[in-house]
JSON list of C-alpha atoms in Angstrom, two decimals:
[
{"chain": "A", "resi": 14, "resn": "MET", "atom": "CA", "xyz": [-17.52, 21.92, -0.23]},
{"chain": "A", "resi": 15, "resn": "ARG", "atom": "CA", "xyz": [-14.53, 24.19, -0.72]},
{"chain": "A", "resi": 16, "resn": "LYS", "atom": "CA", "xyz": [-12.18, 21.61, 0.81]},
{"chain": "A", "resi": 17, "resn": "LEU", "atom": "CA", "xyz": [-13.56, 18.89, -1.45]},
{"chain": "A", "resi": 18, "resn": "LEU", "atom": "CA", "xyz": [-13.13, 21.10, -4.51]},
{"chain": "A", "resi": 19, "resn": "LEU", "atom": "CA", "xyz": [-9.54, 22.01, -3.61]},
{"chain": "A", "resi": 20, "resn": "THR", "atom": "CA", "xyz": [-8.68, 18.37, -2.97]},
{"chain": "A", "resi": 21, "resn": "LEU", "atom": "CA", "xyz": [-10.18, 17.27, -6.27]},
{"chain": "A", "resi": 22, "resn": "VAL", "atom": "CA", "xyz": [-8.19, 20.01, -8.03]},
{"chain": "A", "resi": 23, "resn": "ALA", "atom": "CA", "xyz": [-5.00, 18.78, -6.33]},
{"chain": "A", "resi": 24, "resn": "ILE", "atom": "CA", "xyz": [-5.76, 15.21, -7.40]},
{"chain": "A", "resi": 25, "resn": "ALA", "atom": "CA", "xyz": [-6.41, 16.43, -10.95]},
{"chain": "A", "resi": 26, "resn": "VAL", "atom": "CA", "xyz": [-3.06, 18.24, -10.99]},
{"chain": "A", "resi": 27, "resn": "ALA", "atom": "CA", "xyz": [-1.30, 15.10, -9.75]},
{"chain": "A", "resi": 28, "resn": "ALA", "atom": "CA", "xyz": [-3.07, 13.08, -12.45]},
{"chain": "A", "resi": 29, "resn": "ALA", "atom": "CA", "xyz": [-1.89, 15.57, -15.06]},
{"chain": "A", "resi": 30, "resn": "VAL", "atom": "CA", "xyz": [1.70, 15.21, -13.85]},
{"chain": "A", "resi": 31, "resn": "VAL", "atom": "CA", "xyz": [1.45, 11.43, -14.08]},
{"chain": "A", "resi": 32, "resn": "ALA", "atom": "CA", "xyz": [0.01, 11.71, -17.59]},
{"chain": "A", "resi": 33, "resn": "LEU", "atom": "CA", "xyz": [2.74, 14.10, -18.75]},
{"chain": "A", "resi": 34, "resn": "VAL", "atom": "CA", "xyz": [5.72, 12.23, -17.26]},
{"chain": "A", "resi": 35, "resn": "GLU", "atom": "CA", "xyz": [6.01, 9.25, -19.61]},
{"chain": "A", "resi": 36, "resn": "PRO", "atom": "CA", "xyz": [8.07, 6.89, -17.37]},
{"chain": "A", "resi": 37, "resn": "LEU", "atom": "CA", "xyz": [5.69, 7.44, -14.47]},
{"chain": "A", "resi": 38, "resn": "ARG", "atom": "CA", "xyz": [2.61, 7.03, -16.67]},
{"chain": "A", "resi": 39, "resn": "THR", "atom": "CA", "xyz": [3.97, 3.79, -18.12]},
{"chain": "A", "resi": 40, "resn": "ALA", "atom": "CA", "xyz": [5.01, 2.39, -14.73]},
{"chain": "A", "resi": 41, "resn": "LEU", "atom": "CA", "xyz": [1.62, 3.17, -13.22]},
{"chain": "A", "resi": 42, "resn": "SER", "atom": "CA", "xyz": [-0.07, 1.43, -16.16]},
{"chain": "A", "resi": 43, "resn": "HIS", "atom": "CA", "xyz": [2.07, -1.67, -15.57]},
{"chain": "A", "resi": 44, "resn": "ALA", "atom": "CA", "xyz": [1.15, -1.65, -11.86]},
{"chain": "A", "resi": 45, "resn": "LEU", "atom": "CA", "xyz": [-2.57, -1.21, -12.56]},
{"chain": "A", "resi": 46, "resn": "HIS", "atom": "CA", "xyz": [-2.53, -4.09, -15.04]},
{"chain": "A", "resi": 47, "resn": "GLY", "atom": "CA", "xyz": [-0.38, -6.32, -12.80]},
{"chain": "A", "resi": 48, "resn": "ASP", "atom": "CA", "xyz": [2.33, -6.55, -15.47]},
{"chain": "A", "resi": 49, "resn": "VAL", "atom": "CA", "xyz": [5.29, -7.44, -13.26]},
{"chain": "A", "resi": 50, "resn": "ASP", "atom": "CA", "xyz": [7.63, -8.34, -16.13]},
{"chain": "A", "resi": 51, "resn": "ALA", "atom": "CA", "xyz": [7.08, -5.05, -17.95]},
{"chain": "A", "resi": 52, "resn": "LEU", "atom": "CA", "xyz": [7.54, -3.01, -14.77]},
{"chain": "A", "resi": 53, "resn": "GLN", "atom": "CA", "xyz": [10.73, -4.92, -13.98]},
{"chain": "A", "resi": 54, "resn": "LEU", "atom": "CA", "xyz": [12.21, -4.24, -17.42]},
{"chain": "A", "resi": 55, "resn": "GLN", "atom": "CA", "xyz": [11.28, -0.58, -17.25]},
{"chain": "A", "resi": 56, "resn": "LEU", "atom": "CA", "xyz": [12.90, -0.01, -13.85]},
{"chain": "A", "resi": 57, "resn": "GLN", "atom": "CA", "xyz": [16.03, -1.86, -14.94]},
{"chain": "A", "resi": 58, "resn": "ASP", "atom": "CA", "xyz": [16.30, 0.24, -18.10]},
{"chain": "A", "resi": 59, "resn": "LEU", "atom": "CA", "xyz": [15.95, 3.48, -16.12]},
{"chain": "A", "resi": 60, "resn": "GLY", "atom": "CA", "xyz": [18.86, 2.68, -13.81]},
{"chain": "A", "resi": 61, "resn": "VAL", "atom": "CA", "xyz": [18.93, 4.95, -10.75]},
{"chain": "A", "resi": 62, "resn": "GLY", "atom": "CA", "xyz": [15.93, 6.80, -12.14]},
{"chain": "A", "resi": 63, "resn": "GLY", "atom": "CA", "xyz": [13.96, 3.59, -11.80]},
{"chain": "A", "resi": 64, "resn": "ALA", "atom": "CA", "xyz": [14.08, 3.89, -8.01]},
{"chain": "A", "resi": 65, "resn": "LEU", "atom": "CA", "xyz": [12.56, 7.36, -8.26]},
{"chain": "A", "resi": 66, "resn": "VAL", "atom": "CA", "xyz": [9.79, 6.05, -10.52]},
{"chain": "A", "resi": 67, "resn": "LEU", "atom": "CA", "xyz": [9.18, 3.20, -8.04]},
{"chain": "A", "resi": 68, "resn": "VAL", "atom": "CA", "xyz": [8.81, 5.67, -5.17]},
{"chain": "A", "resi": 69, "resn": "ALA", "atom": "CA", "xyz": [6.56, 7.88, -7.30]},
{"chain": "A", "resi": 70, "resn": "ILE", "atom": "CA", "xyz": [4.08, 5.14, -8.16]},
{"chain": "A", "resi": 71, "resn": "ILE", "atom": "CA", "xyz": [3.90, 4.14, -4.49]},
{"chain": "A", "resi": 72, "resn": "LEU", "atom": "CA", "xyz": [3.12, 7.76, -3.61]},
{"chain": "A", "resi": 73, "resn": "VAL", "atom": "CA", "xyz": [0.44, 7.84, -6.33]},
{"chain": "A", "resi": 74, "resn": "HIS", "atom": "CA", "xyz": [-1.14, 4.84, -4.58]},
{"chain": "A", "resi": 75, "resn": "ALA", "atom": "CA", "xyz": [-2.52, 7.37, -2.09]},
{"chain": "A", "resi": 76, "resn": "VAL", "atom": "CA", "xyz": [-5.21, 8.15, -4.68]},
{"chain": "A", "resi": 77, "resn": "VAL", "atom": "CA", "xyz": [-4.94, 5.33, -7.25]},
{"chain": "A", "resi": 78, "resn": "LEU", "atom": "CA", "xyz": [-5.53, 1.90, -5.71]},
{"chain": "A", "resi": 79, "resn": "PHE", "atom": "CA", "xyz": [-3.64, -1.12, -7.05]},
{"chain": "A", "resi": 80, "resn": "PRO", "atom": "CA", "xyz": [-2.13, -4.22, -5.37]},
{"chain": "A", "resi": 81, "resn": "ALA", "atom": "CA", "xyz": [0.73, -3.01, -3.17]},
{"chain": "A", "resi": 82, "resn": "GLU", "atom": "CA", "xyz": [2.53, -6.33, -3.59]},
{"chain": "A", "resi": 83, "resn": "ILE", "atom": "CA", "xyz": [3.31, -5.52, -7.25]},
{"chain": "A", "resi": 84, "resn": "PRO", "atom": "CA", "xyz": [5.83, -2.69, -6.67]},
{"chain": "A", "resi": 85, "resn": "ASN", "atom": "CA", "xyz": [7.18, -4.49, -3.60]},
{"chain": "A", "resi": 86, "resn": "ALA", "atom": "CA", "xyz": [7.94, -7.70, -5.50]},
{"chain": "A", "resi": 87, "resn": "VAL", "atom": "CA", "xyz": [9.36, -5.85, -8.50]},
{"chain": "A", "resi": 88, "resn": "ALA", "atom": "CA", "xyz": [11.57, -3.77, -6.22]},
{"chain": "A", "resi": 89, "resn": "GLY", "atom": "CA", "xyz": [13.02, -6.94, -4.70]},
{"chain": "A", "resi": 90, "resn": "LEU", "atom": "CA", "xyz": [13.56, -8.42, -8.14]},
{"chain": "A", "resi": 91, "resn": "VAL", "atom": "CA", "xyz": [15.30, -5.34, -9.55]},
{"chain": "A", "resi": 92, "resn": "TYR", "atom": "CA", "xyz": [17.29, -4.00, -6.59]},
{"chain": "A", "resi": 93, "resn": "GLY", "atom": "CA", "xyz": [17.69, -6.97, -4.25]},
{"chain": "A", "resi": 94, "resn": "PHE", "atom": "CA", "xyz": [16.10, -7.39, -0.85]},
{"chain": "A", "resi": 95, "resn": "ALA", "atom": "CA", "xyz": [18.58, -5.35, 1.22]},
{"chain": "A", "resi": 96, "resn": "VAL", "atom": "CA", "xyz": [18.27, -2.27, -0.99]},
{"chain": "A", "resi": 97, "resn": "ALA", "atom": "CA", "xyz": [14.61, -2.61, -1.97]},
{"chain": "A", "resi": 98, "resn": "LEU", "atom": "CA", "xyz": [13.09, -3.04, 1.49]},
{"chain": "A", "resi": 99, "resn": "PRO", "atom": "CA", "xyz": [14.23, 0.34, 2.91]},
{"chain": "A", "resi": 100, "resn": "ILE", "atom": "CA", "xyz": [13.16, 2.09, -0.32]},
{"chain": "A", "resi": 101, "resn": "VAL", "atom": "CA", "xyz": [9.64, 0.67, -0.35]},
{"chain": "A", "resi": 102, "resn": "MET", "atom": "CA", "xyz": [9.12, 1.03, 3.41]},
{"chain": "A", "resi": 103, "resn": "VAL", "atom": "CA", "xyz": [10.00, 4.73, 3.29]},
{"chain": "A", "resi": 104, "resn": "ALA", "atom": "CA", "xyz": [7.83, 5.18, 0.19]},
{"chain": "A", "resi": 105, "resn": "TRP", "atom": "CA", "xyz": [4.84, 3.40, 1.74]},
{"chain": "A", "resi": 106, "resn": "THR", "atom": "CA", "xyz": [5.20, 5.44, 4.93]},
{"chain": "A", "resi": 107, "resn": "LEU", "atom": "CA", "xyz": [5.10, 8.67, 2.90]},
{"chain": "A", "resi": 108, "resn": "SER", "atom": "CA", "xyz": [2.19, 7.39, 0.81]},
{"chain": "A", "resi": 109, "resn": "GLY", "atom": "CA", "xyz": [0.31, 6.55, 3.98]},
{"chain": "A", "resi": 110, "resn": "LEU", "atom": "CA", "xyz": [0.88, 10.06, 5.32]},
{"chain": "A", "resi": 111, "resn": "ILE", "atom": "CA", "xyz": [-0.48, 11.55, 2.09]},
{"chain": "A", "resi": 112, "resn": "ALA", "atom": "CA", "xyz": [-3.61, 9.42, 2.47]},
{"chain": "A", "resi": 113, "resn": "TYR", "atom": "CA", "xyz": [-3.86, 10.48, 6.13]},
{"chain": "A", "resi": 114, "resn": "ALA", "atom": "CA", "xyz": [-3.59, 14.16, 5.17]},
{"chain": "A", "resi": 115, "resn": "LEU", "atom": "CA", "xyz": [-6.34, 13.73, 2.59]},
{"chain": "A", "resi": 116, "resn": "GLY", "atom": "CA", "xyz": [-8.50, 12.10, 5.25]},
{"chain": "A", "resi": 117, "resn": "VAL", "atom": "CA", "xyz": [-7.90, 15.01, 7.64]},
{"chain": "A", "resi": 118, "resn": "TRP", "atom": "CA", "xyz": [-8.67, 17.51, 4.90]},
{"chain": "A", "resi": 119, "resn": "ILE", "atom": "CA", "xyz": [-12.01, 16.24, 3.61]},
{"chain": "A", "resi": 120, "resn": "GLY", "atom": "CA", "xyz": [-12.65, 13.01, 5.51]},
{"chain": "A", "resi": 121, "resn": "ARG", "atom": "CA", "xyz": [-15.02, 10.19, 4.65]},
{"chain": "A", "resi": 122, "resn": "PRO", "atom": "CA", "xyz": [-16.42, 11.56, 1.35]},
{"chain": "A", "resi": 123, "resn": "LEU", "atom": "CA", "xyz": [-12.99, 11.16, -0.27]},
{"chain": "A", "resi": 124, "resn": "ALA", "atom": "CA", "xyz": [-12.70, 7.58, 0.94]},
{"chain": "A", "resi": 125, "resn": "VAL", "atom": "CA", "xyz": [-16.12, 6.70, -0.46]},
{"chain": "A", "resi": 126, "resn": "ARG", "atom": "CA", "xyz": [-15.38, 8.45, -3.75]},
{"chain": "A", "resi": 127, "resn": "LEU", "atom": "CA", "xyz": [-12.06, 6.65, -4.26]},
{"chain": "A", "resi": 128, "resn": "ALA", "atom": "CA", "xyz": [-12.69, 3.23, -2.70]},
{"chain": "A", "resi": 129, "resn": "GLY", "atom": "CA", "xyz": [-16.44, 2.68, -2.55]},
{"chain": "A", "resi": 130, "resn": "GLU", "atom": "CA", "xyz": [-18.91, 2.46, 0.32]},
{"chain": "A", "resi": 131, "resn": "GLU", "atom": "CA", "xyz": [-18.40, -1.23, 1.15]},
{"chain": "A", "resi": 132, "resn": "ARG", "atom": "CA", "xyz": [-14.61, -0.96, 1.46]},
{"chain": "A", "resi": 133, "resn": "VAL", "atom": "CA", "xyz": [-15.00, 2.13, 3.64]},
{"chain": "A", "resi": 134, "resn": "LYS", "atom": "CA", "xyz": [-17.41, 0.31, 5.95]},
{"chain": "A", "resi": 135, "resn": "THR", "atom": "CA", "xyz": [-14.99, -2.62, 6.24]},
{"chain": "A", "resi": 136, "resn": "ALA", "atom": "CA", "xyz": [-12.10, -0.31, 7.16]},
{"chain": "A", "resi": 137, "resn": "GLU", "atom": "CA", "xyz": [-14.25, 1.58, 9.66]},
{"chain": "A", "resi": 138, "resn": "ARG", "atom": "CA", "xyz": [-15.23, -1.66, 11.40]},
{"chain": "A", "resi": 139, "resn": "VAL", "atom": "CA", "xyz": [-11.58, -2.74, 11.72]},
{"chain": "A", "resi": 140, "resn": "ILE", "atom": "CA", "xyz": [-10.23, 0.65, 12.80]},
{"chain": "A", "resi": 141, "resn": "GLY", "atom": "CA", "xyz": [-13.25, 1.29, 15.00]},
{"chain": "A", "resi": 142, "resn": "ARG", "atom": "CA", "xyz": [-12.24, -1.54, 17.30]},
{"chain": "A", "resi": 143, "resn": "GLY", "atom": "CA", "xyz": [-9.94, 1.02, 18.89]},
{"chain": "A", "resi": 144, "resn": "GLY", "atom": "CA", "xyz": [-6.38, 1.98, 19.64]},
{"chain": "A", "resi": 145, "resn": "ALA", "atom": "CA", "xyz": [-2.99, 1.02, 18.29]},
{"chain": "A", "resi": 146, "resn": "PRO", "atom": "CA", "xyz": [-3.72, -2.74, 18.09]},
{"chain": "A", "resi": 147, "resn": "ALA", "atom": "CA", "xyz": [-6.64, -2.08, 15.74]},
{"chain": "A", "resi": 148, "resn": "LEU", "atom": "CA", "xyz": [-4.47, 0.11, 13.53]},
{"chain": "A", "resi": 149, "resn": "VAL", "atom": "CA", "xyz": [-1.74, -2.52, 13.37]},
{"chain": "A", "resi": 150, "resn": "MET", "atom": "CA", "xyz": [-4.38, -5.16, 12.57]},
{"chain": "A", "resi": 151, "resn": "SER", "atom": "CA", "xyz": [-5.80, -3.01, 9.77]},
{"chain": "A", "resi": 152, "resn": "ARG", "atom": "CA", "xyz": [-2.36, -3.01, 8.16]},
{"chain": "A", "resi": 153, "resn": "LEU", "atom": "CA", "xyz": [-1.71, -6.71, 8.70]},
{"chain": "A", "resi": 154, "resn": "VAL", "atom": "CA", "xyz": [-4.89, -7.91, 7.01]},
{"chain": "A", "resi": 155, "resn": "PRO", "atom": "CA", "xyz": [-4.52, -7.56, 3.21]},
{"chain": "A", "resi": 156, "resn": "PHE", "atom": "CA", "xyz": [-8.26, -7.16, 2.50]},
{"chain": "A", "resi": 157, "resn": "VAL", "atom": "CA", "xyz": [-8.18, -3.56, 3.84]},
{"chain": "A", "resi": 158, "resn": "PRO", "atom": "CA", "xyz": [-6.67, -1.31, 1.10]},
{"chain": "A", "resi": 159, "resn": "PHE", "atom": "CA", "xyz": [-3.54, 0.51, 2.28]},
{"chain": "A", "resi": 160, "resn": "SER", "atom": "CA", "xyz": [-4.64, 4.06, 1.45]},
{"chain": "A", "resi": 161, "resn": "LEU", "atom": "CA", "xyz": [-8.16, 3.52, 2.76]},
{"chain": "A", "resi": 162, "resn": "VAL", "atom": "CA", "xyz": [-6.81, 3.06, 6.27]},
{"chain": "A", "resi": 163, "resn": "GLY", "atom": "CA", "xyz": [-5.11, 6.45, 5.92]},
{"chain": "A", "resi": 164, "resn": "TYR", "atom": "CA", "xyz": [-8.32, 8.17, 4.82]},
{"chain": "A", "resi": 165, "resn": "ILE", "atom": "CA", "xyz": [-10.30, 6.76, 7.75]},
{"chain": "A", "resi": 166, "resn": "ALA", "atom": "CA", "xyz": [-7.53, 7.41, 10.29]},
{"chain": "A", "resi": 167, "resn": "GLY", "atom": "CA", "xyz": [-7.23, 11.00, 9.11]},
{"chain": "A", "resi": 168, "resn": "ALA", "atom": "CA", "xyz": [-10.98, 11.55, 9.07]},
{"chain": "A", "resi": 169, "resn": "THR", "atom": "CA", "xyz": [-11.32, 10.25, 12.64]},
{"chain": "A", "resi": 170, "resn": "ARG", "atom": "CA", "xyz": [-8.28, 12.28, 13.78]},
{"chain": "A", "resi": 171, "resn": "VAL", "atom": "CA", "xyz": [-6.14, 9.37, 14.93]},
{"chain": "A", "resi": 172, "resn": "PRO", "atom": "CA", "xyz": [-2.92, 10.96, 16.30]},
{"chain": "A", "resi": 173, "resn": "VAL", "atom": "CA", "xyz": [-0.45, 11.20, 13.43]},
{"chain": "A", "resi": 174, "resn": "TRP", "atom": "CA", "xyz": [2.45, 9.62, 15.34]},
{"chain": "A", "resi": 175, "resn": "ARG", "atom": "CA", "xyz": [0.32, 6.64, 16.38]},
{"chain": "A", "resi": 176, "resn": "TYR", "atom": "CA", "xyz": [-0.90, 6.26, 12.81]},
{"chain": "A", "resi": 177, "resn": "THR", "atom": "CA", "xyz": [2.65, 6.45, 11.42]},
{"chain": "A", "resi": 178, "resn": "TRP", "atom": "CA", "xyz": [4.30, 3.89, 13.68]},
{"chain": "A", "resi": 179, "resn": "THR", "atom": "CA", "xyz": [1.41, 1.44, 13.56]},
{"chain": "A", "resi": 180, "resn": "SER", "atom": "CA", "xyz": [1.39, 1.69, 9.77]},
{"chain": "A", "resi": 181, "resn": "PHE", "atom": "CA", "xyz": [5.12, 1.01, 9.61]},
{"chain": "A", "resi": 182, "resn": "VAL", "atom": "CA", "xyz": [4.93, -1.95, 11.99]},
{"chain": "A", "resi": 183, "resn": "GLY", "atom": "CA", "xyz": [1.77, -3.33, 10.42]},
{"chain": "A", "resi": 184, "resn": "VAL", "atom": "CA", "xyz": [2.90, -3.30, 6.78]},
{"chain": "A", "resi": 185, "resn": "LEU", "atom": "CA", "xyz": [6.46, -4.47, 7.48]},
{"chain": "A", "resi": 186, "resn": "PRO", "atom": "CA", "xyz": [5.72, -8.26, 7.50]},
{"chain": "A", "resi": 187, "resn": "ILE", "atom": "CA", "xyz": [3.83, -8.43, 4.20]},
{"chain": "A", "resi": 188, "resn": "THR", "atom": "CA", "xyz": [6.10, -5.84, 2.56]},
{"chain": "A", "resi": 189, "resn": "ALA", "atom": "CA", "xyz": [9.24, -7.72, 3.58]},
{"chain": "A", "resi": 190, "resn": "ALA", "atom": "CA", "xyz": [7.74, -11.04, 2.46]},
{"chain": "A", "resi": 191, "resn": "ALA", "atom": "CA", "xyz": [6.66, -9.73, -0.95]},
{"chain": "A", "resi": 192, "resn": "THR", "atom": "CA", "xyz": [9.98, -7.97, -1.47]},
{"chain": "A", "resi": 193, "resn": "TYR", "atom": "CA", "xyz": [11.97, -11.06, -0.59]},
{"chain": "A", "resi": 194, "resn": "LEU", "atom": "CA", "xyz": [9.84, -13.28, -2.83]},
{"chain": "A", "resi": 195, "resn": "GLY", "atom": "CA", "xyz": [10.50, -10.85, -5.67]},
{"chain": "A", "resi": 196, "resn": "HIS", "atom": "CA", "xyz": [14.20, -10.95, -4.90]},
{"chain": "A", "resi": 197, "resn": "ALA", "atom": "CA", "xyz": [14.17, -14.77, -4.84]},
{"chain": "A", "resi": 198, "resn": "LEU", "atom": "CA", "xyz": [12.40, -15.16, -8.19]},
{"chain": "A", "resi": 199, "resn": "ASP", "atom": "CA", "xyz": [15.68, -15.03, -10.10]},
{"chain": "A", "resi": 200, "resn": "ASP", "atom": "CA", "xyz": [17.11, -17.97, -8.16]},
{"chain": "A", "resi": 201, "resn": "LEU", "atom": "CA", "xyz": [14.44, -19.95, -6.34]},
{"chain": "A", "resi": 202, "resn": "SER", "atom": "CA", "xyz": [15.87, -22.57, -4.00]},
{"chain": "A", "resi": 203, "resn": "ALA", "atom": "CA", "xyz": [13.97, -24.83, -1.63]},
{"chain": "A", "resi": 204, "resn": "SER", "atom": "CA", "xyz": [17.01, -24.77, 0.67]},
{"chain": "A", "resi": 205, "resn": "ASP", "atom": "CA", "xyz": [16.74, -21.00, 1.20]},
{"chain": "A", "resi": 206, "resn": "PRO", "atom": "CA", "xyz": [15.40, -20.57, 4.77]},
{"chain": "A", "resi": 207, "resn": "LEU", "atom": "CA", "xyz": [14.40, -16.94, 4.18]},
{"chain": "A", "resi": 208, "resn": "LEU", "atom": "CA", "xyz": [12.23, -18.02, 1.26]},
{"chain": "A", "resi": 209, "resn": "TRP", "atom": "CA", "xyz": [10.27, -20.29, 3.58]},
{"chain": "A", "resi": 210, "resn": "VAL", "atom": "CA", "xyz": [10.02, -17.49, 6.15]},
{"chain": "A", "resi": 211, "resn": "ALA", "atom": "CA", "xyz": [8.54, -15.24, 3.45]},
{"chain": "A", "resi": 212, "resn": "VAL", "atom": "CA", "xyz": [6.09, -17.90, 2.28]},
{"chain": "A", "resi": 213, "resn": "GLY", "atom": "CA", "xyz": [5.14, -18.71, 5.88]},
{"chain": "A", "resi": 214, "resn": "THR", "atom": "CA", "xyz": [4.54, -15.03, 6.60]},
{"chain": "A", "resi": 215, "resn": "LEU", "atom": "CA", "xyz": [2.19, -14.69, 3.64]},
{"chain": "A", "resi": 216, "resn": "LEU", "atom": "CA", "xyz": [0.30, -17.85, 4.61]},
{"chain": "A", "resi": 217, "resn": "ALA", "atom": "CA", "xyz": [-0.02, -16.67, 8.21]},
{"chain": "A", "resi": 218, "resn": "LEU", "atom": "CA", "xyz": [-1.40, -13.33, 7.02]},
{"chain": "A", "resi": 219, "resn": "LEU", "atom": "CA", "xyz": [-3.91, -15.11, 4.80]},
{"chain": "A", "resi": 220, "resn": "VAL", "atom": "CA", "xyz": [-5.10, -17.19, 7.76]},
{"chain": "A", "resi": 221, "resn": "LEU", "atom": "CA", "xyz": [-5.29, -14.04, 9.89]},
{"chain": "A", "resi": 222, "resn": "THR", "atom": "CA", "xyz": [-7.28, -12.28, 7.18]},
{"chain": "A", "resi": 223, "resn": "ALA", "atom": "CA", "xyz": [-9.76, -15.15, 6.92]},
{"chain": "A", "resi": 224, "resn": "THR", "atom": "CA", "xyz": [-10.14, -15.26, 10.71]},
{"chain": "A", "resi": 225, "resn": "VAL", "atom": "CA", "xyz": [-10.73, -11.51, 11.01]},
{"chain": "A", "resi": 226, "resn": "ALA", "atom": "CA", "xyz": [-13.19, -11.53, 8.11]},
{"chain": "A", "resi": 227, "resn": "ARG", "atom": "CA", "xyz": [-15.16, -14.40, 9.68]},
{"chain": "A", "resi": 228, "resn": "ARG", "atom": "CA", "xyz": [-15.34, -12.68, 13.07]},
{"chain": "A", "resi": 229, "resn": "MET", "atom": "CA", "xyz": [-16.41, -9.41, 11.45]},
{"chain": "A", "resi": 230, "resn": "ARG", "atom": "CA", "xyz": [-19.23, -11.18, 9.60]},
{"chain": "A", "resi": 231, "resn": "GLN", "atom": "CA", "xyz": [-20.37, -12.84, 12.83]},
{"chain": "A", "resi": 232, "resn": "SER", "atom": "CA", "xyz": [-20.26, -9.58, 14.81]},
{"chain": "A", "resi": 233, "resn": "SER", "atom": "CA", "xyz": [-22.28, -7.74, 12.15]},
{"chain": "A", "resi": 234, "resn": "ARG", "atom": "CA", "xyz": [-25.21, -10.19, 12.37]}
]
């Protein structure tokens, strides 16, 4: 009970910081509402500070769930693929470690409180299949929320190094694809081979997601 109370206090303090820091509050609102154009304009107006705001909202994702593809695509649009990809990959790795630490600290109750029972059960089924391949798979399939994997991995005491490298490897394809698509929005060209690689990656992940979901439904019967 004490751990849960302390964690909720820490989350409340983080929420207060977000509420008091206007650029961060505004950026998080844009991400939650899926307003890509507004987030793009804000980051551009902030200059170098925009990158810090981008990292901050990705870190906040550890406790506030929103589509991860939004900051990834906006990062590519604002900073270009070569600059944006390292920024968002480092930020997502740190965000994942925050979620993992929260999972270690109070475990499953936090996951249920923040993500709901059904999502938690889905993540547990995927991660419960065992080992590094299951962790990589949980990151590859978009229907498992990013932070939720961290909560469950922390709660079940997955070794932190295994969790970190599998998270990095697992999110790299969809993160790179979303970031490149954001970068390409300013100048879409059917002759751009990397654009087709990004689109193909997203389609492959969608097929993988559908396949995994179907097998999970069959195995649960």
